[in-house]
XYZ file of C-alpha atoms in Angstrom:
230
model
C 73.502 98.468 94.236
C 75.784 98.356 97.535
C 73.129 96.114 99.383
C 72.901 93.534 96.441
C 76.706 93.770 95.888
C 76.987 93.408 99.415
C 75.314 90.053 98.956
C 77.241 88.492 96.481
C 79.912 85.931 97.176
C 83.988 85.986 97.298
C 85.957 83.419 99.008
C 83.361 81.950 100.253
C 81.399 84.130 101.930
C 79.160 86.807 101.477
C 81.206 90.265 100.534
C 79.792 91.803 103.327
C 81.381 88.661 105.710
C 84.291 89.165 103.619
C 84.698 92.574 104.399
C 84.047 92.389 107.726
C 86.551 89.749 109.145
C 88.961 91.803 106.314
C 88.093 94.944 108.791
C 88.893 93.321 111.392
C 92.539 92.758 110.956
C 93.209 96.222 112.038
C 93.600 97.906 114.856
C 89.740 99.219 115.260
C 88.009 99.262 118.391
C 85.086 97.006 116.499
C 83.447 97.016 113.153
C 79.767 98.331 112.371
C 77.643 98.181 109.466
C 75.538 101.092 108.469
C 72.342 100.442 106.268
C 68.986 102.004 105.234
C 66.093 101.168 105.703
C 64.653 99.478 102.259
C 63.653 96.056 100.787
C 67.434 95.157 99.907
C 68.522 95.583 103.522
C 66.072 92.809 104.826
C 67.711 90.673 102.650
C 71.405 91.763 103.650
C 70.960 91.462 107.223
C 70.738 87.404 107.366
C 74.468 87.556 105.643
C 76.030 89.749 109.155
C 77.709 87.946 111.315
C 75.723 87.921 114.080
C 78.475 89.562 116.425
C 78.698 92.446 114.255
C 76.369 95.670 115.143
C 74.008 96.747 112.373
C 72.492 100.525 112.435
C 69.676 100.628 110.114
C 68.610 104.360 109.512
C 65.628 106.163 107.808
C 67.608 108.922 106.763
C 68.011 109.919 102.832
C 71.839 110.811 103.020
C 75.195 108.900 103.731
C 76.043 111.160 106.015
C 73.012 111.207 107.880
C 72.819 107.510 108.496
C 76.344 107.735 109.539
C 75.891 110.997 112.111
C 72.676 108.337 113.402
C 74.940 105.956 114.289
C 77.356 108.368 115.793
C 74.921 109.237 117.848
C 73.631 105.882 118.795
C 77.195 104.676 119.243
C 78.621 107.609 120.440
C 82.357 106.701 118.925
C 85.267 109.130 119.357
C 86.287 108.772 115.579
C 85.425 106.254 112.765
C 86.718 104.519 109.576
C 84.639 104.797 106.917
C 84.333 101.767 104.054
C 82.236 102.016 101.294
C 81.665 97.561 100.328
C 82.729 99.403 96.587
C 86.588 98.445 98.222
C 86.558 94.886 99.288
C 90.361 94.954 99.528
C 91.068 98.612 101.532
C 93.935 96.948 103.321
C 94.275 96.795 107.809
C 98.036 98.092 107.550
C 96.558 101.177 105.737
C 94.106 101.823 108.132
C 96.245 101.334 111.320
C 98.176 103.977 110.007
C 95.417 106.248 109.719
C 94.519 104.970 112.854
C 98.263 105.767 114.813
C 97.962 109.471 112.621
C 95.083 110.530 114.117
C 95.966 109.781 117.353
C 99.113 112.073 116.942
C 97.043 114.773 115.070
C 94.819 114.996 118.100
C 93.465 118.459 116.555
C 92.262 117.367 113.112
C 88.659 116.190 112.247
C 89.879 113.990 109.127
C 92.966 111.956 108.402
C 93.113 110.245 104.475
C 95.757 109.425 101.634
C 96.037 112.045 99.229
C 98.104 110.937 95.637
C 100.610 112.512 94.712
C 98.296 114.888 91.879
C 96.735 116.083 95.247
C 93.509 114.126 94.552
C 91.881 111.945 97.298
C 93.372 108.298 97.481
C 90.090 107.159 98.712
C 88.163 108.648 95.517
C 90.102 106.876 93.266
C 89.439 103.270 91.698
C 92.816 101.814 93.205
C 90.423 100.749 96.568
C 92.998 100.265 99.117
C 92.292 102.878 101.072
C 89.815 104.063 103.728
C 89.227 107.409 105.343
C 89.492 108.360 109.368
C 86.359 110.597 110.812
C 86.589 112.942 114.220
C 82.658 111.988 114.947
C 82.057 115.106 116.340
C 82.992 116.355 112.672
C 80.355 114.568 111.447
C 77.558 115.126 113.734
C 78.654 118.872 112.840
C 78.720 118.423 109.445
C 75.127 116.864 109.252
C 74.104 119.673 110.641
C 75.735 122.407 108.312
C 75.650 120.516 105.356
C 72.946 121.179 103.061
C 74.280 120.381 99.440
C 72.752 116.455 98.179
C 75.847 115.395 96.231
C 78.069 116.391 99.691
C 75.637 114.467 101.941
C 75.561 111.562 99.881
C 79.264 111.748 99.685
C 80.916 111.899 103.081
C 84.520 112.856 101.847
C 83.339 115.633 100.288
C 81.515 116.993 103.008
C 84.318 117.226 105.012
C 87.378 117.488 103.117
C 85.944 120.121 100.876
C 85.617 122.165 104.009
C 89.365 122.460 105.939
C 88.360 125.214 107.263
C 85.590 123.868 109.291
C 87.446 120.368 109.527
C 91.340 120.695 110.148
C 92.664 117.846 108.174
C 95.749 115.705 108.133
C 96.613 113.704 104.704
C 99.216 111.347 103.700
C 101.123 110.402 101.064
C 100.217 107.402 98.981
C 102.692 105.114 98.798
C 104.602 105.267 95.930
C 103.906 101.811 95.036
C 100.662 102.705 94.268
C 101.217 105.895 92.201
C 100.809 104.205 88.992
C 98.151 103.554 86.724
C 97.701 99.685 86.514
C 95.853 99.031 89.905
C 92.300 99.299 89.633
C 90.775 97.012 92.845
C 87.172 99.500 93.412
C 84.280 97.626 92.415
C 82.498 99.731 90.001
C 81.284 97.634 87.481
C 80.907 94.216 86.413
C 84.275 93.812 85.251
C 85.963 94.770 88.305
C 83.906 92.437 89.778
C 85.448 89.200 87.977
C 89.023 91.440 88.608
C 88.325 90.408 92.436
C 86.697 86.954 92.039
C 90.126 86.554 89.611
C 92.282 87.878 92.282
C 90.858 85.832 94.953
C 90.490 82.715 93.567
C 94.064 82.147 92.266
C 95.783 83.636 95.826
C 93.505 81.527 98.118
C 93.824 84.218 101.021
C 91.705 85.697 103.213
C 94.415 87.974 104.586
C 96.150 89.576 101.600
C 98.356 92.163 102.114
C 98.555 95.215 99.586
C 101.863 94.231 98.168
C 100.819 91.011 97.438
C 98.229 91.536 95.778
C 99.847 95.035 93.790
C 102.276 92.006 93.215
C 99.918 89.524 91.637
C 98.503 92.268 89.661
C 101.779 93.308 87.965
C 102.837 90.003 87.432
C 99.692 88.959 85.737
C 100.199 90.750 82.471
C 96.294 90.471 80.978
C 94.961 91.733 84.145
C 97.283 94.755 85.060
C 96.506 95.670 81.241
C 93.040 95.335 81.563
C 92.939 97.441 85.018
C 95.774 100.051 82.918
C 92.784 100.045 80.210
C 89.765 100.504 82.353
C 91.265 103.139 84.471
C 92.126 105.148 81.576
C 88.355 104.996 80.244
C 87.346 106.056 83.861
């Protein structure tokens, strides 16, 4: 699904290009696309902006592919964004980067919901996670469970003794059950198109998106119902 989702059009652009441009608004050193070696990747490559590095890995899981890219490009830290989160917010990413710089002994910086759950795993779809590069390499060596290797945040976050963490509170405006911006199924995609078409803007701040949802009763109700279903 991720590669095919990345090819779909939103705001006049393929989703992969939309997301790359959006991430470029954050204070990151650069944006890279990490992909598996498969047929869907071949179809996606022409849609990726030519100035964006692409790492194609033969590894069979997300953790292995990310570690592959880190070994080649040798960054000190990485912000990981799944393509299913097209509305991930640059300002919230910048807050991660600021805290990562402040807490140099931490290997993992992320947002946590009021109930203690990982915000990046929620359907809100606005949150990224920051990882110290050496932590990803260590996890690639020691994590064997297949489900954890496919879910990078689980591989790191589940081992606080190995990987020191710093967790940030989710903004209070995002603690409700009426925001769902992750694209998990076709109805989520339709909701994303409604938002982008109505707001007619690429650099959508999370506050504006949430305000639009809450001022659009049918959209708000639909998202709340979908969150209750799961």
